[in-house]
Coordinates of C-alpha atoms and ligand atoms in Angstrom, one line a residue:
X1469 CA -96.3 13.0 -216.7
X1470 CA -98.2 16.5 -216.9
X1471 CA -96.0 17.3 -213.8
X1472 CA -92.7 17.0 -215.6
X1473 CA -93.5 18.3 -218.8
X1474 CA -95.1 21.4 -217.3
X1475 CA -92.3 22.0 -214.8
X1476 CA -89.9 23.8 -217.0
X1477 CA -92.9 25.8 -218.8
X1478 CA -93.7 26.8 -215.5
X1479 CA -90.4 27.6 -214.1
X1480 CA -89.9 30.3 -216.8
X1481 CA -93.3 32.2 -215.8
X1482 CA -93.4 34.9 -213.1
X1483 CA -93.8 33.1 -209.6
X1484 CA -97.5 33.9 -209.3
X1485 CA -98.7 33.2 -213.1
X1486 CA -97.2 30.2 -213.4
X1487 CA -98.8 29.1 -209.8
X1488 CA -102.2 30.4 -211.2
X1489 CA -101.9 27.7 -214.1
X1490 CA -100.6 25.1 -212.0
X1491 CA -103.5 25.9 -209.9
X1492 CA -105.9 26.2 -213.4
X1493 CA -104.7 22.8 -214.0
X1494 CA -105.3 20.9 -210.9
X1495 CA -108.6 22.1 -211.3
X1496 CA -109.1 20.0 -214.8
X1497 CA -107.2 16.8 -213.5
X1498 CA -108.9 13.8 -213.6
X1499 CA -110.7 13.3 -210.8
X1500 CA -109.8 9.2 -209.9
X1501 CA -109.6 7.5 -206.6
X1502 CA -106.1 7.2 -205.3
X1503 CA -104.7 3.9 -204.2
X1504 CA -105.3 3.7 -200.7
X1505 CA -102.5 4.9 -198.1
X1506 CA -99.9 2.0 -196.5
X1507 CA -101.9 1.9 -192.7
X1508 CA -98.5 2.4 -191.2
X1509 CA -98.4 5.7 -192.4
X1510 CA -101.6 6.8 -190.9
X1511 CA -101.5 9.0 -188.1
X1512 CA -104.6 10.1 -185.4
X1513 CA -104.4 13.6 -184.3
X1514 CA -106.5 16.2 -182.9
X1515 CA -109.1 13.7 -183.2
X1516 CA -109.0 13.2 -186.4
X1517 CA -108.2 9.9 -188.8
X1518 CA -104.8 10.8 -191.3
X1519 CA -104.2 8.6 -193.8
X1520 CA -100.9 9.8 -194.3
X1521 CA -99.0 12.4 -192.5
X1522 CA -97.9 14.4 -195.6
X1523 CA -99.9 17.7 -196.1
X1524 CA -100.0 20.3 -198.4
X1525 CA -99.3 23.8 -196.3
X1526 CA -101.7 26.8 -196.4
X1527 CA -100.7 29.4 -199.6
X1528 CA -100.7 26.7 -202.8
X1529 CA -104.5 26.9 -202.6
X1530 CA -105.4 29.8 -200.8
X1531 CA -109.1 30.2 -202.2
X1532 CA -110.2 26.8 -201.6
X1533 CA -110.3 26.1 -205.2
X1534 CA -108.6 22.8 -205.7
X1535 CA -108.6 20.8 -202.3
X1536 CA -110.2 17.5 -203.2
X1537 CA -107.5 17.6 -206.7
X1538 CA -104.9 18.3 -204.1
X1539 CA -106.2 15.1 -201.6
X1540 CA -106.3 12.6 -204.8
X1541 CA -103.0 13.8 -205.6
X1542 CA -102.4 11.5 -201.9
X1543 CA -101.5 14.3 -199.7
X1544 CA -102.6 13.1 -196.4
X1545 CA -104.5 16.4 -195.8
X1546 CA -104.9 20.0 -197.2
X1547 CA -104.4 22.9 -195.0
X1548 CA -106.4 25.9 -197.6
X1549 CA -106.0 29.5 -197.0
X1550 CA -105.2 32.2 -195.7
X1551 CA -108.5 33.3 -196.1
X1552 CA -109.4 36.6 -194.4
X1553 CA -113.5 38.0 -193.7
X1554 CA -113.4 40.6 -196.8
X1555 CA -111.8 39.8 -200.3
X1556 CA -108.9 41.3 -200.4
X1557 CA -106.4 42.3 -203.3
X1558 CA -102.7 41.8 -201.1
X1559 CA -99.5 44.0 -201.7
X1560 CA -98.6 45.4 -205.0
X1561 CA -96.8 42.3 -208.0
X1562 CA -94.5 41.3 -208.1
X1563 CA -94.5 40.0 -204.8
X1564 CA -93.1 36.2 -204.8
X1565 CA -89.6 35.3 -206.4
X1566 CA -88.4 32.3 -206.8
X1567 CA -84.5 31.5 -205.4
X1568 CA -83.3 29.0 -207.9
X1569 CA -80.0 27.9 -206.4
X1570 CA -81.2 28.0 -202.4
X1571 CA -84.6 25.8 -203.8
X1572 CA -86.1 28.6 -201.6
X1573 CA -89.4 31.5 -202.3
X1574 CA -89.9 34.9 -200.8
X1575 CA -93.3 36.2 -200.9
X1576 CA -95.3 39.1 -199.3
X1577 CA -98.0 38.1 -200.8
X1578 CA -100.0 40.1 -197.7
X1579 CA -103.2 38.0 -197.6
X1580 CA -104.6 38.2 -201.4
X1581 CA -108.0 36.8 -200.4
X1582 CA -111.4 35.9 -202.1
X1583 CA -112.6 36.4 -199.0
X1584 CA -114.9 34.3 -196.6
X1585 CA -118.0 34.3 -198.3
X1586 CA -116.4 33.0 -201.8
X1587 CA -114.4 30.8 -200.2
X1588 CA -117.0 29.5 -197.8
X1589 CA -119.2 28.2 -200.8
X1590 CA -116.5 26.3 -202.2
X1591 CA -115.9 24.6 -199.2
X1592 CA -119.9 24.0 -198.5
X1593 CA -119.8 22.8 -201.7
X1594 CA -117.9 19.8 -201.6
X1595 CA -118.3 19.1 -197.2
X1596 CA -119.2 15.4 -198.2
X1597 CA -116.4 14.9 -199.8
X1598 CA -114.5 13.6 -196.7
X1599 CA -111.0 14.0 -196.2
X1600 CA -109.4 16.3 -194.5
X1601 CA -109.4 19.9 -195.1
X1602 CA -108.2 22.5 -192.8
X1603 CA -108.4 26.8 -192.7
X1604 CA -106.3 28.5 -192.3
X1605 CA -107.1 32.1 -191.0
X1606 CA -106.5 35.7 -191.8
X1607 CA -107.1 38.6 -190.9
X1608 CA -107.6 42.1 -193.0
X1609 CA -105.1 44.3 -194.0
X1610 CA -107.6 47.2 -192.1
X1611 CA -109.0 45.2 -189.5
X1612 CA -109.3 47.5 -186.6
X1613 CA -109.8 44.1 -184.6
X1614 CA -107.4 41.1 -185.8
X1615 CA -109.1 38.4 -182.7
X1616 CA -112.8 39.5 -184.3
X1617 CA -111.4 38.8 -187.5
X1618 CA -110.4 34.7 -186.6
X1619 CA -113.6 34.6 -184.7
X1620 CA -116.3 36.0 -187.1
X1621 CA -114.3 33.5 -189.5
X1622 CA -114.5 30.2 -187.0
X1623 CA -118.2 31.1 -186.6
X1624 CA -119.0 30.9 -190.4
X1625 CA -116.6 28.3 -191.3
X1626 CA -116.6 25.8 -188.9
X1627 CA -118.9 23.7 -189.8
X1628 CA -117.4 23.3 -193.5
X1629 CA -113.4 21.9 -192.8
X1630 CA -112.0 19.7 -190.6
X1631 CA -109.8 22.3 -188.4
X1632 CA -108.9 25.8 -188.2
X1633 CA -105.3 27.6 -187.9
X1634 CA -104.8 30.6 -185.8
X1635 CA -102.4 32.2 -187.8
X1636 CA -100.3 35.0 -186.4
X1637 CA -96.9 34.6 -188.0
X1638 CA -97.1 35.5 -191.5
X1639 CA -94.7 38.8 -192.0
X1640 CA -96.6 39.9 -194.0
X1641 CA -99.8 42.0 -192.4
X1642 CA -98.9 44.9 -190.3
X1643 CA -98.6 44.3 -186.6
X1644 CA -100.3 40.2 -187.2
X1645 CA -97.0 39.2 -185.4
X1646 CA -97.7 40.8 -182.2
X1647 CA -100.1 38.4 -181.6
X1648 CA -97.8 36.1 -181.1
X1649 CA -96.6 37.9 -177.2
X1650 CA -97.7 36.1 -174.3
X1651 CA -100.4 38.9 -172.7
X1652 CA -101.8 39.6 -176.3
X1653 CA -102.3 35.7 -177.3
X1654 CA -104.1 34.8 -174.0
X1655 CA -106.8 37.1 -174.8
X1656 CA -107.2 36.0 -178.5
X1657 CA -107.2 32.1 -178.0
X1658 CA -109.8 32.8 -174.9
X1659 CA -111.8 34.4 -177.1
X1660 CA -111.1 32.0 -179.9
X1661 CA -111.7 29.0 -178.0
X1662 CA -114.6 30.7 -177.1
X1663 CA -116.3 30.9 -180.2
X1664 CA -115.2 27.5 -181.3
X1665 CA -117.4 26.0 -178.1
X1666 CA -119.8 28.4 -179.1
X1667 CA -120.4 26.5 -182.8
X1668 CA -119.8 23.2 -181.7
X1669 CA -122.9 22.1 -181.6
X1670 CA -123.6 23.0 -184.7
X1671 CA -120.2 22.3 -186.6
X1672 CA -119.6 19.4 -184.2
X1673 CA -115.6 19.1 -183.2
X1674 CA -113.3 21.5 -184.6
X1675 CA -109.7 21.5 -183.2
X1676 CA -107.9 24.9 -183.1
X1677 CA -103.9 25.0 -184.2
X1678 CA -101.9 27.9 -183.5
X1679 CA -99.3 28.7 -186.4
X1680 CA -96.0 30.4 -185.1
X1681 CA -93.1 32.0 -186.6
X1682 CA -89.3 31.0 -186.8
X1683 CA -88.0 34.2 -185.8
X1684 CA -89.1 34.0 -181.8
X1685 CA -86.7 33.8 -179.2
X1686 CA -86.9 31.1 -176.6
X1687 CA -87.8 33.1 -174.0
X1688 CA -90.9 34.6 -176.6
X1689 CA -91.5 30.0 -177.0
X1690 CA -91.7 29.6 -173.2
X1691 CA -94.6 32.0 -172.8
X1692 CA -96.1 31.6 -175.9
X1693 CA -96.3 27.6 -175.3
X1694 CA -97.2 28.3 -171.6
X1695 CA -100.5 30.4 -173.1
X1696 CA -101.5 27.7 -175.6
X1697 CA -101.3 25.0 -173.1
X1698 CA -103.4 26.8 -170.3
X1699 CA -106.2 27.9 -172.7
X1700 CA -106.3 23.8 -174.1
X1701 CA -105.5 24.2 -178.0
X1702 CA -105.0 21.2 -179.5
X1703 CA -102.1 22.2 -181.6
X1704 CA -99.4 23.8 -183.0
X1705 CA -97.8 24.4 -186.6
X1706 CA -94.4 25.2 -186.3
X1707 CA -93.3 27.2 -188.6
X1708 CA -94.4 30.1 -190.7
X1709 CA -91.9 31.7 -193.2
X1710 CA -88.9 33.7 -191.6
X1711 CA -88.0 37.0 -191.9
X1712 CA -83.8 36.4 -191.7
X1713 CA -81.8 36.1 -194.2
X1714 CA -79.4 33.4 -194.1
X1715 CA -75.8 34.2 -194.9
X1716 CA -75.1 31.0 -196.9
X1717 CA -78.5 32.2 -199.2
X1718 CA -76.7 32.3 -202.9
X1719 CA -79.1 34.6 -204.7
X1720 CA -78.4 37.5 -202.6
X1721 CA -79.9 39.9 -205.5
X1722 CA -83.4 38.3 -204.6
X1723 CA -82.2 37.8 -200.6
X1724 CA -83.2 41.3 -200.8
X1725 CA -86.5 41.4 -201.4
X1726 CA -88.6 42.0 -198.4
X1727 CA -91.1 39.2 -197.2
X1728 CA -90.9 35.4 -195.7
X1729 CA -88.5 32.7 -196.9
X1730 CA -89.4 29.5 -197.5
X1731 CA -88.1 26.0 -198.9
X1732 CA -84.6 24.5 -198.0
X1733 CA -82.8 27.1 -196.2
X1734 CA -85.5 27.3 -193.5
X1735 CA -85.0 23.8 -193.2
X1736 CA -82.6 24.1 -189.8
X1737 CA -84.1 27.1 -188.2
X1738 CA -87.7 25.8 -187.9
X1739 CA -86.8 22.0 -186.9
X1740 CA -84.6 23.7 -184.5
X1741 CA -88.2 25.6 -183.5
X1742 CA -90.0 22.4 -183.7
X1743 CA -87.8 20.5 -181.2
X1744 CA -87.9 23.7 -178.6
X1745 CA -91.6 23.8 -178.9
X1746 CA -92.1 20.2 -178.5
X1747 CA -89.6 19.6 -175.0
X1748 CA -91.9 22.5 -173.9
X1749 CA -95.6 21.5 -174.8
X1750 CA -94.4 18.0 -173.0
X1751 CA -96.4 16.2 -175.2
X1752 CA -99.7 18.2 -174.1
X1753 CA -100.6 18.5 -177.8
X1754 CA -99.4 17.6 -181.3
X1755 CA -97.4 19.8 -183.7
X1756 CA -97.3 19.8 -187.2
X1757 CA -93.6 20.5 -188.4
X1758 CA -93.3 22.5 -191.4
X1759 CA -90.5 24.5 -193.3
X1760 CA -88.3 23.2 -195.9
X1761 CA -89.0 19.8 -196.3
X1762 CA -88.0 18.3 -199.5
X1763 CA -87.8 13.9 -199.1
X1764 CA -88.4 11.6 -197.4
X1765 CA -85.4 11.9 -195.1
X1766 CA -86.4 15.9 -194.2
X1767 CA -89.8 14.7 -193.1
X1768 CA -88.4 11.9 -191.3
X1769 CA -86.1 14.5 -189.4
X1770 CA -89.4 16.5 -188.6
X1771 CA -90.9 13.6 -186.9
X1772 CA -88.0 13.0 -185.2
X1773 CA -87.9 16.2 -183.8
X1774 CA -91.5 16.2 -182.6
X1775 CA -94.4 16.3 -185.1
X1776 CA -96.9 13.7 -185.5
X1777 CA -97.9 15.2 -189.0
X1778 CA -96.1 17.9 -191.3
X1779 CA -97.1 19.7 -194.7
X1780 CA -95.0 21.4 -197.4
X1781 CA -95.1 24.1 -199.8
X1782 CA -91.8 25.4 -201.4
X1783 CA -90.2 22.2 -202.3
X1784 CA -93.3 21.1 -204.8
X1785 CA -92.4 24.4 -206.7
X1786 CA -88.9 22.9 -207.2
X1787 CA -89.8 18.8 -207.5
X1788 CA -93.3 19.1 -208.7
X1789 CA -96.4 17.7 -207.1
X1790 CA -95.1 14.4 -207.1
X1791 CA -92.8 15.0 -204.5
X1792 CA -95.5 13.8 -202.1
X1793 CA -95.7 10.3 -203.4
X1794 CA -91.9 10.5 -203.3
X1795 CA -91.9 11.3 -199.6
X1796 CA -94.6 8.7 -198.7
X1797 CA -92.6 5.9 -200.2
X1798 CA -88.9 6.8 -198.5
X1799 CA -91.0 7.4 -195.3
X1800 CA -92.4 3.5 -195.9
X1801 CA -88.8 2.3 -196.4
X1802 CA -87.8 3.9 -193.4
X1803 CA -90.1 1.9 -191.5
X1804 CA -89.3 -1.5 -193.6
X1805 CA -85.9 -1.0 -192.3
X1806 CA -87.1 -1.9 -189.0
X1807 CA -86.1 1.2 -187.0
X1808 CA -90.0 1.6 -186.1
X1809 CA -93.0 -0.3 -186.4
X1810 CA -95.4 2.9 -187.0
X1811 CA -94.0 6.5 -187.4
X1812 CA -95.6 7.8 -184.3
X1813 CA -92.9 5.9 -182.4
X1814 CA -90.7 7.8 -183.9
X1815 CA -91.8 11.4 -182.9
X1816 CA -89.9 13.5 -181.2
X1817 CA -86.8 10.9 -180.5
X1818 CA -84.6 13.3 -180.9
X1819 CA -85.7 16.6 -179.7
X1820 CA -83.5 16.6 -176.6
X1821 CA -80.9 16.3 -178.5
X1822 CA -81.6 18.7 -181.0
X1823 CA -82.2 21.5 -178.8
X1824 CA -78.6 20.6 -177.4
X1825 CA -76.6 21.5 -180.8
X1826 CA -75.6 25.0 -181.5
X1827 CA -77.9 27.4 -182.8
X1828 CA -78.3 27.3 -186.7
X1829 CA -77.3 29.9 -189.1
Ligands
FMN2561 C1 -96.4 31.8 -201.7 C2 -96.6 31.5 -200.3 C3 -97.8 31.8 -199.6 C4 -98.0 31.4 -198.3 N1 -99.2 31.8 -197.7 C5 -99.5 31.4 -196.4 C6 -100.7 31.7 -195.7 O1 -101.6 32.3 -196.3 N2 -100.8 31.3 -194.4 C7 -99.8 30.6 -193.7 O2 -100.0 30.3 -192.6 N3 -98.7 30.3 -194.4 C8 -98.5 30.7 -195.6 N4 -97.3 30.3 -196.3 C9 -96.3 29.6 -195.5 C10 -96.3 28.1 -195.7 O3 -97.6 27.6 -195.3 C11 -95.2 27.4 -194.9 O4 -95.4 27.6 -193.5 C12 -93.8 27.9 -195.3 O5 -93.7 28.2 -196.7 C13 -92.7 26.9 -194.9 O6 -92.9 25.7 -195.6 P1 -92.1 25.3 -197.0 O7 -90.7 25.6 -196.8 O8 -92.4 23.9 -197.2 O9 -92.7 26.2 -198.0 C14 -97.0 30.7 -197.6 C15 -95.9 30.3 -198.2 C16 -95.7 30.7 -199.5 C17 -94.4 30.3 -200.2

């Protein structure tokens, strides 16, 4: 009810205030129990229990402010962050705009950070909470050392969320998408890995995803999946925002502006990533599809295409929060109509033929 009332308020703020209210207002929701998920929507990866496989992607709460709100709310889990070592202020505003028509967002946001201490108690403060809550990881604008950056961050956090995301594909930070080539990404997740084993005994298990951009080539995906599956992560997100433009975008006064592009036209580009990355990790880990997924029917077609979980971010701008109820539901139909008795038999059914079709534009 607060959802639909609030959307057209917040649709005529600037991008970023009227996320800071949605955000404000989360915080003073009432805190009840959700009804508890259909089983045959829950989902075991990474070693750990989902009760759903809808999550909310890294960026919505990037400070860790509103996680266990954003759990009642029944997403299946809550990816917060980017969160990098030293607060940090990001680029100059305005720096996300809205594409009305194309249900899509730029943002260069760069990494506006509380930073790891702030962000750390938050998360300390609520570790009995249960469910599951992910990090995902930055890195600072300056860092003269990006791989310290994730590790001095694994080594404090750890112990307080559920998993952590290596996350070298947001456009935004200088140089972060390097990481992504094969010679440079061996050396981090060794070192990453590393540090992980190091804190296990005191965090106990913490699986480590790697998050990678739509813009790589194939030939950029073979190597890159050939790294992660020799160093033993135990995921992958696929995808981060892209840095193309598509020619059917309609706003082309706000196509302009320089940063990532999210919501529906990113739809075809990364489930066309997810399906390449998937016939290539050969089922050696999961993935978690992400990247303009708007029903129940888009995160059906991620599944199909390979993950056994995926999140979303853009469309709730558009549909409002109670999209993910929306999504559960047609995902429950899907099933009732006997295609499949759980979703996981439906992963990945059609990736081979996916990565068959022409390339999308
Ligand atoms: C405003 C905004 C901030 C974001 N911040 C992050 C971030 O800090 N780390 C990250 O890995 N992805 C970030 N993302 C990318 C999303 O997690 C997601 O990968 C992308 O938006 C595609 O999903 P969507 O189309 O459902 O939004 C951000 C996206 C938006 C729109």
């Amino acid at each position: 009810m607060f959802d639909r009332l609030a959307r057209p308020l917040l649709r005529a703020l600037d991008p970023e205030d009227a996320h800071s209210l949605a955000v404000k207002a989360l915080k003073f929701a009432p805190a009840r129990r959700p009804p508890a998920d259909d089983p045959r929507l829950a989902v075991r990866a990474f070693g750990l229990n989902f009760p759903n496989p809808v999550g909310i992607a890294p960026g919505f709460d990037k400070h860790a402010e509103v996680p266990d709100a954003l759990l009642r709310l029944g997403f299946g889990f809550v990816e917060v962050g980017g969160v990098t070592p030293l607060p940090q202020a990001g680029n100059a505003r305005p720096r996300v705009f809205r594409l009305e028509q194309d249900q899509a967002v730029i943002n260069r946001l760069g990494f506006n950070s509380d930073g790891e201490a702030v962000v750390l108690g938050r998360l300390a403060a609520r570790a009995g909470e249960g469910g599951i809550v992910g990090l995902n990881l930055g890195s600072n604008k300056d860092s003269p050392d990006r791989t310290a950056d994730f590790v001095r961050l694994i080594e404090a956090m750890a112990p307080v969320v559920s998993y952590v995301t290596v996350n070298v594909s947001s456009p935004n930070t200088a140089g972060l998408r390097n990481l992504q080539q094969a010679m440079v990404l061996d050396d981090l997740l060794a070192r990453v890995i590393e540090a992980r084993d190091r804190v296990t005994p005191r965090a106990g298990p913490t699986p480590v995803l790697l998050k990678i951009a739509p813009d790589l080539t194939l030939t950029d995906l073979d190597e890159l999946v050939g790294v992660a599956r020799a160093r033993k992560i135990d995921g992958m997100i696929v995808s981060n925002t892209t840095i193309g433009r598509p020619p059917s975008l309609h706003d082309r006064v706000a196509a302009e502006e320089a940063g990532g592009l999210s919501g529906r036209p990113l739809f075809q580009l990364a489930t066309r990533m997810l399906a390449e990355t998937y016939v290539r990790v050969e089922g050696a880990f999961p993935l978690i599809g992400v990247g303009g997924i708007d029903s129940g029917a888009a995160a059906l077609a991620k599944i199909k295409a390979g993950a056994d979980l995926v999140q979303l971010y853009t469309a709730l701008v558009f549909r409002g929060l109670g999209l993910v109820a929306e999504i559960k539901a047609e995902l429950l139909r899907e099933l009732a109509r006997g295609e499949a008795e759980r979703l996981s038999d439906l992963v990945g059914v059609d990736a081979a033929a996916m990565t068959a079709e022409d390339w999308p534009h």
